[in-house]
mmCIF file with all atom_site columns, C-alpha atoms in Angstrom:
data_model
loop_
_atom_site.group_PDB
_atom_site.id
_atom_site.type_symbol
_atom_site.label_atom_id
_atom_site.label_alt_id
_atom_site.label_comp_id
_atom_site.label_asym_id
_atom_site.label_entity_id
_atom_site.label_seq_id
_atom_site.pdbx_PDB_ins_code
_atom_site.Cartn_x
_atom_site.Cartn_y
_atom_site.Cartn_z
_atom_site.occupancy
_atom_site.B_iso_or_equiv
_atom_site.pdbx_formal_charge
_atom_site.auth_seq_id
_atom_site.auth_comp_id
_atom_site.auth_asym_id
_atom_site.auth_atom_id
_atom_site.pdbx_PDB_model_num
ATOM 1   C CA . GLN A 1 1   ? -6.991  -12.619 9.886   1.00 75.00 ? 219  GLN A CA 1
ATOM 2   C CA . SER A 1 2   ? -4.976  -9.695  7.506   1.00 86.00 ? 220  SER A CA 1
ATOM 3   C CA . ALA A 1 3   ? -5.646  -9.465  3.789   1.00 93.00 ? 221  ALA A CA 1
ATOM 4   C CA . LEU A 1 4   ? -2.840  -9.976  1.669   1.00 97.00 ? 222  LEU A CA 1
ATOM 5   C CA . THR A 1 5   ? -0.775  -8.054  0.505   1.00 97.00 ? 223  THR A CA 1
ATOM 6   C CA . GLN A 1 6   ? -0.913  -7.055  -3.396  1.00 98.00 ? 224  GLN A CA 1
ATOM 7   C CA . PRO A 1 7   ? 0.193   -3.993  -5.370  1.00 98.00 ? 225  PRO A CA 1
ATOM 8   C CA . ALA A 1 8   ? -2.223  -1.547  -6.648  1.00 97.00 ? 226  ALA A CA 1
ATOM 9   C CA . SER A 1 9   ? -1.255  -2.067  -9.721  1.00 97.00 ? 227  SER A CA 1
ATOM 10  C CA . VAL A 1 10  ? 1.450   -3.189  -12.535 1.00 98.00 ? 228  VAL A CA 1
ATOM 11  C CA . SER A 1 11  ? 1.208   -1.745  -16.057 1.00 97.00 ? 229  SER A CA 1
ATOM 12  C CA . GLY A 1 12  ? 3.066   -3.641  -19.297 1.00 97.00 ? 230  GLY A CA 1
ATOM 13  C CA . SER A 1 13  ? 2.782   -3.401  -23.318 1.00 97.00 ? 231  SER A CA 1
ATOM 14  C CA . PRO A 1 14  ? 1.417   -6.067  -24.909 1.00 97.00 ? 232  PRO A CA 1
ATOM 15  C CA . GLY A 1 15  ? 3.653   -9.181  -25.138 1.00 97.00 ? 233  GLY A CA 1
ATOM 16  C CA . GLN A 1 16  ? 6.190   -8.197  -21.947 1.00 97.00 ? 234  GLN A CA 1
ATOM 17  C CA . SER A 1 17  ? 5.439   -10.604 -19.533 1.00 97.00 ? 235  SER A CA 1
ATOM 18  C CA . ILE A 1 18  ? 3.824   -8.961  -15.783 1.00 98.00 ? 236  ILE A CA 1
ATOM 19  C CA . THR A 1 19  ? 3.912   -10.117 -12.313 1.00 98.00 ? 237  THR A CA 1
ATOM 20  C CA . ILE A 1 20  ? 1.817   -9.768  -9.457  1.00 98.00 ? 238  ILE A CA 1
ATOM 21  C CA . SER A 1 21  ? 3.222   -10.616 -5.520  1.00 98.00 ? 239  SER A CA 1
ATOM 22  C CA . CYS A 1 22  ? 0.603   -11.683 -3.116  1.00 98.00 ? 240  CYS A CA 1
ATOM 23  C CA . THR A 1 23  ? 2.525   -11.842 0.282   1.00 98.00 ? 241  THR A CA 1
ATOM 24  C CA . GLY A 1 24  ? 0.553   -13.273 3.172   1.00 97.00 ? 242  GLY A CA 1
ATOM 25  C CA . THR A 1 25  ? 1.788   -14.816 6.665   1.00 96.00 ? 243  THR A CA 1
ATOM 26  C CA . THR A 1 26  ? 3.277   -18.548 7.556   1.00 95.00 ? 244  THR A CA 1
ATOM 27  C CA . SER A 1 27  ? -0.546  -18.825 8.670   1.00 94.00 ? 245  SER A CA 1
ATOM 28  C CA . ASP A 1 28  ? -1.715  -18.718 5.479   1.00 96.00 ? 246  ASP A CA 1
ATOM 29  C CA . ILE A 1 29  ? 0.431   -18.576 1.885   1.00 96.00 ? 247  ILE A CA 1
ATOM 30  C CA . GLY A 1 30  ? 3.242   -20.185 4.188   1.00 95.00 ? 248  GLY A CA 1
ATOM 31  C CA . SER A 1 31  ? 1.490   -22.887 5.615   1.00 94.00 ? 249  SER A CA 1
ATOM 32  C CA . TYR A 1 32  ? -0.221  -24.570 1.970   1.00 93.00 ? 250  TYR A CA 1
ATOM 33  C CA . ASN A 1 33  ? 0.390   -24.529 -0.824  1.00 92.00 ? 251  ASN A CA 1
ATOM 34  C CA . LEU A 1 34  ? -3.257  -23.640 -1.739  1.00 96.00 ? 252  LEU A CA 1
ATOM 35  C CA . VAL A 1 35  ? -3.033  -20.023 -3.535  1.00 97.00 ? 253  VAL A CA 1
ATOM 36  C CA . SER A 1 36  ? -5.970  -19.031 -6.312  1.00 98.00 ? 254  SER A CA 1
ATOM 37  C CA . TRP A 1 37  ? -5.440  -16.091 -8.534  1.00 98.00 ? 255  TRP A CA 1
ATOM 38  C CA . TYR A 1 38  ? -9.230  -14.471 -10.300 1.00 98.00 ? 256  TYR A CA 1
ATOM 39  C CA . GLN A 1 39  ? -9.342  -12.292 -12.828 1.00 98.00 ? 257  GLN A CA 1
ATOM 40  C CA . GLN A 1 40  ? -12.199 -9.824  -12.177 1.00 98.00 ? 258  GLN A CA 1
ATOM 41  C CA . HIS A 1 41  ? -13.211 -6.943  -15.332 1.00 97.00 ? 259  HIS A CA 1
ATOM 42  C CA . PRO A 1 42  ? -14.820 -4.224  -14.359 1.00 95.00 ? 260  PRO A CA 1
ATOM 43  C CA . GLY A 1 43  ? -18.815 -4.740  -13.433 1.00 93.00 ? 261  GLY A CA 1
ATOM 44  C CA . LYS A 1 44  ? -17.763 -9.030  -13.938 1.00 95.00 ? 262  LYS A CA 1
ATOM 45  C CA . ALA A 1 45  ? -17.657 -11.667 -11.724 1.00 96.00 ? 263  ALA A CA 1
ATOM 46  C CA . PRO A 1 46  ? -14.479 -12.729 -10.455 1.00 97.00 ? 264  PRO A CA 1
ATOM 47  C CA . LYS A 1 47  ? -12.968 -15.495 -12.824 1.00 98.00 ? 265  LYS A CA 1
ATOM 48  C CA . LEU A 1 48  ? -10.633 -18.483 -11.532 1.00 97.00 ? 266  LEU A CA 1
ATOM 49  C CA . MET A 1 49  ? -7.269  -18.465 -13.236 1.00 98.00 ? 267  MET A CA 1
ATOM 50  C CA . ILE A 1 50  ? -5.258  -20.558 -11.002 1.00 98.00 ? 268  ILE A CA 1
ATOM 51  C CA . TYR A 1 51  ? -5.897  -22.677 -8.210  1.00 97.00 ? 269  TYR A CA 1
ATOM 52  C CA . GLU A 1 52  ? -3.425  -24.599 -5.899  1.00 95.00 ? 270  GLU A CA 1
ATOM 53  C CA . GLY A 1 53  ? -0.835  -22.552 -6.595  1.00 94.00 ? 271  GLY A CA 1
ATOM 54  C CA . SER A 1 54  ? 0.547   -23.097 -10.319 1.00 96.00 ? 272  SER A CA 1
ATOM 55  C CA . LYS A 1 55  ? -3.116  -25.150 -12.084 1.00 96.00 ? 273  LYS A CA 1
ATOM 56  C CA . ARG A 1 56  ? -4.644  -23.956 -15.071 1.00 97.00 ? 274  ARG A CA 1
ATOM 57  C CA . PRO A 1 57  ? -8.908  -24.560 -15.278 1.00 95.00 ? 275  PRO A CA 1
ATOM 58  C CA . SER A 1 58  ? -9.168  -25.740 -18.723 1.00 95.00 ? 276  SER A CA 1
ATOM 59  C CA . GLY A 1 59  ? -10.349 -22.677 -20.983 1.00 96.00 ? 277  GLY A CA 1
ATOM 60  C CA . VAL A 1 60  ? -7.605  -20.810 -19.605 1.00 97.00 ? 278  VAL A CA 1
ATOM 61  C CA . PRO A 1 61  ? -4.509  -19.906 -21.587 1.00 96.00 ? 279  PRO A CA 1
ATOM 62  C CA . TYR A 1 62  ? -1.018  -20.831 -20.735 1.00 97.00 ? 280  TYR A CA 1
ATOM 63  C CA . ARG A 1 63  ? 0.034   -17.645 -20.533 1.00 97.00 ? 281  ARG A CA 1
ATOM 64  C CA . PHE A 1 64  ? -0.954  -17.524 -16.866 1.00 98.00 ? 282  PHE A CA 1
ATOM 65  C CA . SER A 1 65  ? 0.682   -19.092 -14.580 1.00 98.00 ? 283  SER A CA 1
ATOM 66  C CA . GLY A 1 66  ? 1.670   -19.153 -11.171 1.00 97.00 ? 284  GLY A CA 1
ATOM 67  C CA . SER A 1 67  ? 4.075   -19.982 -8.007  1.00 97.00 ? 285  SER A CA 1
ATOM 68  C CA . LYS A 1 68  ? 5.168   -19.746 -4.897  1.00 97.00 ? 286  LYS A CA 1
ATOM 69  C CA . SER A 1 69  ? 8.271   -19.200 -2.748  1.00 96.00 ? 287  SER A CA 1
ATOM 70  C CA . GLY A 1 70  ? 7.993   -18.966 0.951   1.00 96.00 ? 288  GLY A CA 1
ATOM 71  C CA . ASN A 1 71  ? 5.183   -16.040 2.295   1.00 97.00 ? 289  ASN A CA 1
ATOM 72  C CA . THR A 1 72  ? 4.887   -14.916 -1.238  1.00 98.00 ? 290  THR A CA 1
ATOM 73  C CA . ALA A 1 73  ? 2.433   -15.975 -4.026  1.00 98.00 ? 291  ALA A CA 1
ATOM 74  C CA . SER A 1 74  ? 3.021   -14.949 -8.255  1.00 98.00 ? 292  SER A CA 1
ATOM 75  C CA . LEU A 1 75  ? 0.693   -14.375 -10.822 1.00 98.00 ? 293  LEU A CA 1
ATOM 76  C CA . THR A 1 76  ? 2.708   -13.975 -14.723 1.00 98.00 ? 294  THR A CA 1
ATOM 77  C CA . ILE A 1 77  ? 1.421   -13.602 -17.808 1.00 98.00 ? 295  ILE A CA 1
ATOM 78  C CA . SER A 1 78  ? 2.858   -14.108 -20.302 1.00 97.00 ? 296  SER A CA 1
ATOM 79  C CA . GLY A 1 79  ? 2.987   -12.295 -23.841 1.00 95.00 ? 297  GLY A CA 1
ATOM 80  C CA . LEU A 1 80  ? 0.206   -10.092 -22.574 1.00 97.00 ? 298  LEU A CA 1
ATOM 81  C CA . GLN A 1 81  ? -3.065  -9.120  -24.347 1.00 97.00 ? 299  GLN A CA 1
ATOM 82  C CA . ALA A 1 82  ? -5.155  -6.540  -24.640 1.00 97.00 ? 300  ALA A CA 1
ATOM 83  C CA . GLU A 1 83  ? -8.045  -8.357  -22.339 1.00 97.00 ? 301  GLU A CA 1
ATOM 84  C CA . ASP A 1 84  ? -5.738  -8.969  -19.871 1.00 98.00 ? 302  ASP A CA 1
ATOM 85  C CA . GLU A 1 85  ? -7.221  -5.752  -18.463 1.00 98.00 ? 303  GLU A CA 1
ATOM 86  C CA . ALA A 1 86  ? -8.457  -6.188  -15.381 1.00 98.00 ? 304  ALA A CA 1
ATOM 87  C CA . ASP A 1 87  ? -8.525  -6.699  -11.587 1.00 98.00 ? 305  ASP A CA 1
ATOM 88  C CA . TYR A 1 88  ? -6.760  -9.630  -10.559 1.00 98.00 ? 306  TYR A CA 1
ATOM 89  C CA . SER A 1 89  ? -7.024  -10.860 -6.473  1.00 98.00 ? 307  SER A CA 1
ATOM 90  C CA . CYS A 1 90  ? -5.211  -14.228 -4.619  1.00 98.00 ? 308  CYS A CA 1
ATOM 91  C CA . CYS A 1 91  ? -6.678  -16.297 -2.166  1.00 98.00 ? 309  CYS A CA 1
ATOM 92  C CA . SER A 1 92  ? -4.922  -18.281 -0.122  1.00 97.00 ? 310  SER A CA 1
ATOM 93  C CA . TYR A 1 93  ? -6.140  -20.883 2.350   1.00 96.00 ? 311  TYR A CA 1
ATOM 94  C CA . ALA A 1 94  ? -5.717  -19.452 5.862   1.00 95.00 ? 312  ALA A CA 1
ATOM 95  C CA . GLY A 1 95  ? -6.725  -22.892 8.224   1.00 92.00 ? 313  GLY A CA 1
ATOM 96  C CA . SER A 1 96  ? -9.758  -24.334 10.067  1.00 92.00 ? 314  SER A CA 1
ATOM 97  C CA . GLY A 1 97  ? -11.901 -23.464 7.180   1.00 92.00 ? 315  GLY A CA 1
ATOM 98  C CA . THR A 1 98  ? -11.075 -20.076 6.951   1.00 95.00 ? 316  THR A CA 1
ATOM 99  C CA . TRP A 1 99  ? -9.807  -17.921 3.638   1.00 96.00 ? 317  TRP A CA 1
ATOM 100 C CA . VAL A 1 100 ? -8.316  -14.546 3.302   1.00 97.00 ? 318  VAL A CA 1
ATOM 101 C CA . PHE A 1 101 ? -8.276  -12.528 0.132   1.00 98.00 ? 319  PHE A CA 1
ATOM 102 C CA . GLY A 1 102 ? -5.260  -9.893  -1.335  1.00 97.00 ? 320  GLY A CA 1
ATOM 103 C CA . GLY A 1 103 ? -6.474  -6.502  -1.712  1.00 96.00 ? 321  GLY A CA 1
ATOM 104 C CA . GLY A 1 104 ? -6.812  -7.029  -5.710  1.00 97.00 ? 322  GLY A CA 1
ATOM 105 C CA . THR A 1 105 ? -3.914  -5.136  -8.843  1.00 98.00 ? 323  THR A CA 1
ATOM 106 C CA . LYS A 1 106 ? -5.453  -3.517  -11.103 1.00 98.00 ? 324  LYS A CA 1
ATOM 107 C CA . VAL A 1 107 ? -3.474  -4.740  -14.637 1.00 98.00 ? 325  VAL A CA 1
ATOM 108 C CA . THR A 1 108 ? -2.999  -1.760  -17.306 1.00 97.00 ? 326  THR A CA 1
ATOM 109 C CA . VAL A 1 109 ? -2.090  -3.283  -20.851 1.00 97.00 ? 327  VAL A CA 1
ATOM 110 C CA . LEU A 1 110 ? -0.184  -0.104  -21.907 1.00 94.00 ? 328  LEU A CA 1
ATOM 111 C CA . GLN B 2 1   ? -22.744 -25.523 -16.630 1.00 90.00 ? 1151 GLN B CA 1
ATOM 112 C CA . VAL B 2 2   ? -23.428 -24.624 -13.420 1.00 94.00 ? 1152 VAL B CA 1
ATOM 113 C CA . GLN B 2 3   ? -24.500 -21.571 -12.446 1.00 97.00 ? 1153 GLN B CA 1
ATOM 114 C CA . LEU B 2 4   ? -25.433 -19.347 -9.934  1.00 97.00 ? 1154 LEU B CA 1
ATOM 115 C CA . GLN B 2 5   ? -27.406 -16.615 -9.011  1.00 98.00 ? 1155 GLN B CA 1
ATOM 116 C CA . GLU B 2 6   ? -27.781 -14.393 -5.945  1.00 98.00 ? 1156 GLU B CA 1
ATOM 117 C CA . SER B 2 7   ? -31.300 -12.815 -5.175  1.00 97.00 ? 1157 SER B CA 1
ATOM 118 C CA . GLY B 2 8   ? -32.866 -10.075 -1.685  1.00 95.00 ? 1158 GLY B CA 1
ATOM 119 C CA . PRO B 2 9   ? -33.237 -6.529  -1.433  1.00 96.00 ? 1159 PRO B CA 1
ATOM 120 C CA . GLY B 2 10  ? -30.620 -4.595  -3.083  1.00 95.00 ? 1160 GLY B CA 1
ATOM 121 C CA . LEU B 2 11  ? -30.932 -1.646  -0.067  1.00 97.00 ? 1161 LEU B CA 1
ATOM 122 C CA . VAL B 2 12  ? -31.282 -2.046  4.228   1.00 98.00 ? 1162 VAL B CA 1
ATOM 123 C CA . LYS B 2 13  ? -31.678 -0.554  6.284   1.00 98.00 ? 1163 LYS B CA 1
ATOM 124 C CA . PRO B 2 14  ? -28.745 0.148   9.883   1.00 97.00 ? 1164 PRO B CA 1
ATOM 125 C CA . SER B 2 15  ? -29.819 -2.553  12.003  1.00 97.00 ? 1165 SER B CA 1
ATOM 126 C CA . GLU B 2 16  ? -31.535 -4.698  9.999   1.00 98.00 ? 1166 GLU B CA 1
ATOM 127 C CA . THR B 2 17  ? -30.988 -7.903  8.687   1.00 98.00 ? 1167 THR B CA 1
ATOM 128 C CA . LEU B 2 18  ? -29.347 -8.618  5.007   1.00 98.00 ? 1168 LEU B CA 1
ATOM 129 C CA . SER B 2 19  ? -30.570 -11.543 4.327   1.00 98.00 ? 1169 SER B CA 1
ATOM 130 C CA . LEU B 2 20  ? -30.048 -13.261 0.816   1.00 98.00 ? 1170 LEU B CA 1
ATOM 131 C CA . THR B 2 21  ? -30.234 -16.325 -1.632  1.00 98.00 ? 1171 THR B CA 1
ATOM 132 C CA . CYS B 2 22  ? -28.306 -17.622 -3.890  1.00 98.00 ? 1172 CYS B CA 1
ATOM 133 C CA . SER B 2 23  ? -30.427 -20.141 -6.328  1.00 98.00 ? 1173 SER B CA 1
ATOM 134 C CA . VAL B 2 24  ? -27.913 -22.912 -8.048  1.00 97.00 ? 1174 VAL B CA 1
ATOM 135 C CA . SER B 2 25  ? -28.398 -24.972 -11.644 1.00 96.00 ? 1175 SER B CA 1
ATOM 136 C CA . GLY B 2 26  ? -26.859 -27.720 -13.413 1.00 94.00 ? 1176 GLY B CA 1
ATOM 137 C CA . ALA B 2 27  ? -25.358 -29.069 -10.018 1.00 92.00 ? 1177 ALA B CA 1
ATOM 138 C CA . SER B 2 28  ? -26.623 -30.678 -7.420  1.00 92.00 ? 1178 SER B CA 1
ATOM 139 C CA . ILE B 2 29  ? -26.045 -28.728 -3.550  1.00 92.00 ? 1179 ILE B CA 1
ATOM 140 C CA . SER B 2 30  ? -25.904 -31.889 -2.111  1.00 90.00 ? 1180 SER B CA 1
ATOM 141 C CA . SER B 2 31  ? -22.212 -32.183 -3.713  1.00 88.00 ? 1181 SER B CA 1
ATOM 142 C CA . TYR B 2 32  ? -20.552 -29.642 -3.085  1.00 92.00 ? 1182 TYR B CA 1
ATOM 143 C CA . TYR B 2 33  ? -19.054 -27.036 -0.699  1.00 95.00 ? 1183 TYR B CA 1
ATOM 144 C CA . TRP B 2 34  ? -21.172 -23.505 -0.730  1.00 97.00 ? 1184 TRP B CA 1
ATOM 145 C CA . THR B 2 35  ? -20.415 -20.114 -0.158  1.00 98.00 ? 1185 THR B CA 1
ATOM 146 C CA . TRP B 2 36  ? -20.754 -15.998 -0.300  1.00 98.00 ? 1186 TRP B CA 1
ATOM 147 C CA . ILE B 2 37  ? -17.728 -13.551 -0.711  1.00 98.00 ? 1187 ILE B CA 1
ATOM 148 C CA . ARG B 2 38  ? -18.404 -10.233 -0.449  1.00 98.00 ? 1188 ARG B CA 1
ATOM 149 C CA . GLN B 2 39  ? -16.946 -6.736  -2.231  1.00 97.00 ? 1189 GLN B CA 1
ATOM 150 C CA . PRO B 2 40  ? -17.349 -3.287  -0.854  1.00 96.00 ? 1190 PRO B CA 1
ATOM 151 C CA . PRO B 2 41  ? -17.092 -0.353  -3.370  1.00 95.00 ? 1191 PRO B CA 1
ATOM 152 C CA . GLY B 2 42  ? -13.526 0.280   -5.375  1.00 92.00 ? 1192 GLY B CA 1
ATOM 153 C CA . LYS B 2 43  ? -12.063 -2.555  -2.980  1.00 94.00 ? 1193 LYS B CA 1
ATOM 154 C CA . GLY B 2 44  ? -11.203 -6.207  -2.593  1.00 95.00 ? 1194 GLY B CA 1
ATOM 155 C CA . LEU B 2 45  ? -12.802 -9.088  -1.645  1.00 97.00 ? 1195 LEU B CA 1
ATOM 156 C CA . GLU B 2 46  ? -13.660 -10.499 1.604   1.00 98.00 ? 1196 GLU B CA 1
ATOM 157 C CA . TRP B 2 47  ? -14.153 -14.268 1.981   1.00 98.00 ? 1197 TRP B CA 1
ATOM 158 C CA . VAL B 2 48  ? -18.074 -13.933 4.471   1.00 98.00 ? 1198 VAL B CA 1
ATOM 159 C CA . GLY B 2 49  ? -18.266 -17.801 5.017   1.00 97.00 ? 1199 GLY B CA 1
ATOM 160 C CA . TYR B 2 50  ? -19.273 -21.658 3.566   1.00 97.00 ? 1200 TYR B CA 1
ATOM 161 C CA . ILE B 2 51  ? -21.989 -23.981 3.894   1.00 96.00 ? 1201 ILE B CA 1
ATOM 162 C CA . SER B 2 52  ? -20.781 -27.556 3.398   1.00 92.00 ? 1202 SER B CA 1
ATOM 163 C CA . PHE B 2 53  ? -23.537 -30.622 1.846   1.00 85.00 ? 1203 PHE B CA 1
ATOM 164 C CA . SER B 2 54  ? -23.821 -31.800 4.793   1.00 87.00 ? 1204 SER B CA 1
ATOM 165 C CA . GLY B 2 55  ? -25.103 -28.003 7.083   1.00 90.00 ? 1205 GLY B CA 1
ATOM 166 C CA . ALA B 2 56  ? -21.169 -27.285 8.203   1.00 94.00 ? 1206 ALA B CA 1
ATOM 167 C CA . THR B 2 57  ? -20.648 -24.464 8.533   1.00 96.00 ? 1207 THR B CA 1
ATOM 168 C CA . SER B 2 58  ? -17.565 -22.313 8.671   1.00 96.00 ? 1208 SER B CA 1
ATOM 169 C CA . TYR B 2 59  ? -17.452 -17.765 8.886   1.00 97.00 ? 1209 TYR B CA 1
ATOM 170 C CA . ASN B 2 60  ? -15.147 -14.821 8.877   1.00 96.00 ? 1210 ASN B CA 1
ATOM 171 C CA . PRO B 2 61  ? -13.502 -14.360 11.730  1.00 95.00 ? 1211 PRO B CA 1
ATOM 172 C CA . SER B 2 62  ? -14.409 -10.341 11.494  1.00 95.00 ? 1212 SER B CA 1
ATOM 173 C CA . LEU B 2 63  ? -17.830 -12.139 11.125  1.00 96.00 ? 1213 LEU B CA 1
ATOM 174 C CA . LEU B 2 64  ? -18.373 -14.872 13.427  1.00 95.00 ? 1214 LEU B CA 1
ATOM 175 C CA . THR B 2 65  ? -21.190 -13.426 15.407  1.00 95.00 ? 1215 THR B CA 1
ATOM 176 C CA . ARG B 2 66  ? -23.636 -11.885 12.974  1.00 97.00 ? 1216 ARG B CA 1
ATOM 177 C CA . VAL B 2 67  ? -23.782 -13.725 9.926   1.00 98.00 ? 1217 VAL B CA 1
ATOM 178 C CA . ALA B 2 68  ? -25.910 -17.121 9.590   1.00 98.00 ? 1218 ALA B CA 1
ATOM 179 C CA . ILE B 2 69  ? -25.421 -19.189 6.155   1.00 98.00 ? 1219 ILE B CA 1
ATOM 180 C CA . SER B 2 70  ? -28.166 -22.201 5.918   1.00 96.00 ? 1220 SER B CA 1
ATOM 181 C CA . VAL B 2 71  ? -29.082 -24.388 2.698   1.00 94.00 ? 1221 VAL B CA 1
ATOM 182 C CA . ASP B 2 72  ? -32.105 -25.548 1.610   1.00 93.00 ? 1222 ASP B CA 1
ATOM 183 C CA . THR B 2 73  ? -31.469 -28.679 -0.342  1.00 91.00 ? 1223 THR B CA 1
ATOM 184 C CA . SER B 2 74  ? -35.253 -28.832 -1.705  1.00 93.00 ? 1224 SER B CA 1
ATOM 185 C CA . LYS B 2 75  ? -35.321 -25.494 -3.145  1.00 95.00 ? 1225 LYS B CA 1
ATOM 186 C CA . ASN B 2 76  ? -31.642 -25.929 -4.522  1.00 95.00 ? 1226 ASN B CA 1
ATOM 187 C CA . GLN B 2 77  ? -30.530 -22.593 -2.888  1.00 96.00 ? 1227 GLN B CA 1
ATOM 188 C CA . PHE B 2 78  ? -28.646 -21.589 -0.088  1.00 97.00 ? 1228 PHE B CA 1
ATOM 189 C CA . SER B 2 79  ? -28.978 -18.523 2.379   1.00 97.00 ? 1229 SER B CA 1
ATOM 190 C CA . MET B 2 80  ? -26.600 -15.950 3.926   1.00 98.00 ? 1230 MET B CA 1
ATOM 191 C CA . LYS B 2 81  ? -28.390 -13.055 6.313   1.00 98.00 ? 1231 LYS B CA 1
ATOM 192 C CA . LEU B 2 82  ? -26.034 -10.760 8.165   1.00 98.00 ? 1232 LEU B CA 1
ATOM 193 C CA . TYR B 2 83  ? -27.689 -9.558  11.481  1.00 98.00 ? 1233 TYR B CA 1
ATOM 194 C CA . SER B 2 84  ? -26.994 -5.596  12.988  1.00 97.00 ? 1234 SER B CA 1
ATOM 195 C CA . VAL B 2 85  ? -25.992 -4.678  9.527   1.00 98.00 ? 1235 VAL B CA 1
ATOM 196 C CA . THR B 2 86  ? -23.744 -0.498  9.550   1.00 98.00 ? 1236 THR B CA 1
ATOM 197 C CA . SER B 2 87  ? -23.270 1.132   6.206   1.00 97.00 ? 1237 SER B CA 1
ATOM 198 C CA . ALA B 2 88  ? -19.844 -0.823  6.115   1.00 97.00 ? 1238 ALA B CA 1
ATOM 199 C CA . ASP B 2 89  ? -21.776 -3.794  5.020   1.00 98.00 ? 1239 ASP B CA 1
ATOM 200 C CA . THR B 2 90  ? -22.691 -2.340  1.902   1.00 98.00 ? 1240 THR B CA 1
ATOM 201 C CA . ALA B 2 91  ? -20.481 -4.109  -0.953  1.00 98.00 ? 1241 ALA B CA 1
ATOM 202 C CA . ILE B 2 92  ? -21.683 -6.406  -4.060  1.00 98.00 ? 1242 ILE B CA 1
ATOM 203 C CA . TYR B 2 93  ? -22.437 -10.409 -2.208  1.00 98.00 ? 1243 TYR B CA 1
ATOM 204 C CA . TYR B 2 94  ? -21.402 -12.772 -4.512  1.00 98.00 ? 1244 TYR B CA 1
ATOM 205 C CA . CYS B 2 95  ? -22.539 -16.786 -3.778  1.00 98.00 ? 1245 CYS B CA 1
ATOM 206 C CA . ALA B 2 96  ? -20.095 -19.533 -5.480  1.00 98.00 ? 1246 ALA B CA 1
ATOM 207 C CA . ARG B 2 97  ? -18.794 -22.820 -5.109  1.00 97.00 ? 1247 ARG B CA 1
ATOM 208 C CA . LEU B 2 98  ? -15.957 -23.543 -3.224  1.00 95.00 ? 1248 LEU B CA 1
ATOM 209 C CA . VAL B 2 99  ? -14.079 -26.744 -4.194  1.00 92.00 ? 1249 VAL B CA 1
ATOM 210 C CA . ARG B 2 100 ? -12.378 -28.197 -1.087  1.00 86.00 ? 1250 ARG B CA 1
ATOM 211 C CA . SER B 2 101 ? -10.323 -31.869 -0.993  1.00 77.00 ? 1251 SER B CA 1
ATOM 212 C CA . ASN B 2 102 ? -7.206  -31.778 -2.158  1.00 79.00 ? 1252 ASN B CA 1
ATOM 213 C CA . SER B 2 103 ? -7.782  -28.075 -3.648  1.00 85.00 ? 1253 SER B CA 1
ATOM 214 C CA . GLN B 2 104 ? -9.252  -24.732 -1.807  1.00 91.00 ? 1254 GLN B CA 1
ATOM 215 C CA . HIS B 2 105 ? -11.149 -22.451 -4.070  1.00 95.00 ? 1255 HIS B CA 1
ATOM 216 C CA . PHE B 2 106 ? -14.182 -21.302 -5.995  1.00 97.00 ? 1256 PHE B CA 1
ATOM 217 C CA . ASP B 2 107 ? -14.301 -22.191 -9.176  1.00 95.00 ? 1257 ASP B CA 1
ATOM 218 C CA . GLN B 2 108 ? -17.921 -20.970 -10.210 1.00 97.00 ? 1258 GLN B CA 1
ATOM 219 C CA . TRP B 2 109 ? -19.147 -17.188 -9.470  1.00 98.00 ? 1259 TRP B CA 1
ATOM 220 C CA . GLY B 2 110 ? -22.435 -15.480 -9.269  1.00 98.00 ? 1260 GLY B CA 1
ATOM 221 C CA . GLN B 2 111 ? -23.362 -12.201 -11.199 1.00 97.00 ? 1261 GLN B CA 1
ATOM 222 C CA . GLY B 2 112 ? -23.866 -10.809 -7.462  1.00 97.00 ? 1262 GLY B CA 1
ATOM 223 C CA . THR B 2 113 ? -25.702 -8.117  -6.493  1.00 98.00 ? 1263 THR B CA 1
ATOM 224 C CA . LEU B 2 114 ? -25.031 -4.685  -4.769  1.00 98.00 ? 1264 LEU B CA 1
ATOM 225 C CA . VAL B 2 115 ? -26.774 -4.199  -1.479  1.00 98.00 ? 1265 VAL B CA 1
ATOM 226 C CA . THR B 2 116 ? -26.382 -0.623  -0.064  1.00 98.00 ? 1266 THR B CA 1
ATOM 227 C CA . VAL B 2 117 ? -26.886 -0.309  3.802   1.00 98.00 ? 1267 VAL B CA 1
ATOM 228 C CA . SER B 2 118 ? -28.444 3.235   4.288   1.00 97.00 ? 1268 SER B CA 1
ATOM 229 C CA . SER B 2 119 ? -31.758 5.111   6.357   1.00 95.00 ? 1269 SER B CA 1
#
């Protein structure tokens, strides 16, 4: 069970759109449409932003969206805002009651 | 509103046992699944294991031989023990609620507690 692969950092200017990729294998992302995404500000607990690949919990802004193609999931932030600067981690169900996370991506708002 | 709060020693000696408890308020522990997730300083999140309301457990294969999660429904708490710790187990440990059925995600998290393994 290996960690999912995310870019270390992504940056964008306010108002722009950015996309964070999350690459897994046929044993996790490729087999299940069960990817979730978490936002984490420094010193804070992770917060659920996307589940089941593309669903937003109540209260999460519409500018956050998720998708999947093959073994890769993606999180897109449209209309980037200053408060979106944080670390983002993907997670996938990997079968047999186990989960695997990505290494995290630091988003910087320029 | 569901709240989770981790508690336990912040410092554990190498080869000893790390013990943490998560107290849950605002939800019955008997109605959900509960999990532990950890994050070494400056690194990514790592799923540790979960326990169901019935006591069924599942653990990260990399920790399978050293970890045990239990639940105390009378106190609305669940706990984790990690045996034979090393410096590699130094991390912030989070407890979280696991949503299963047709979904598999962690929707409520505790604030986390830093555990340092050092002599």
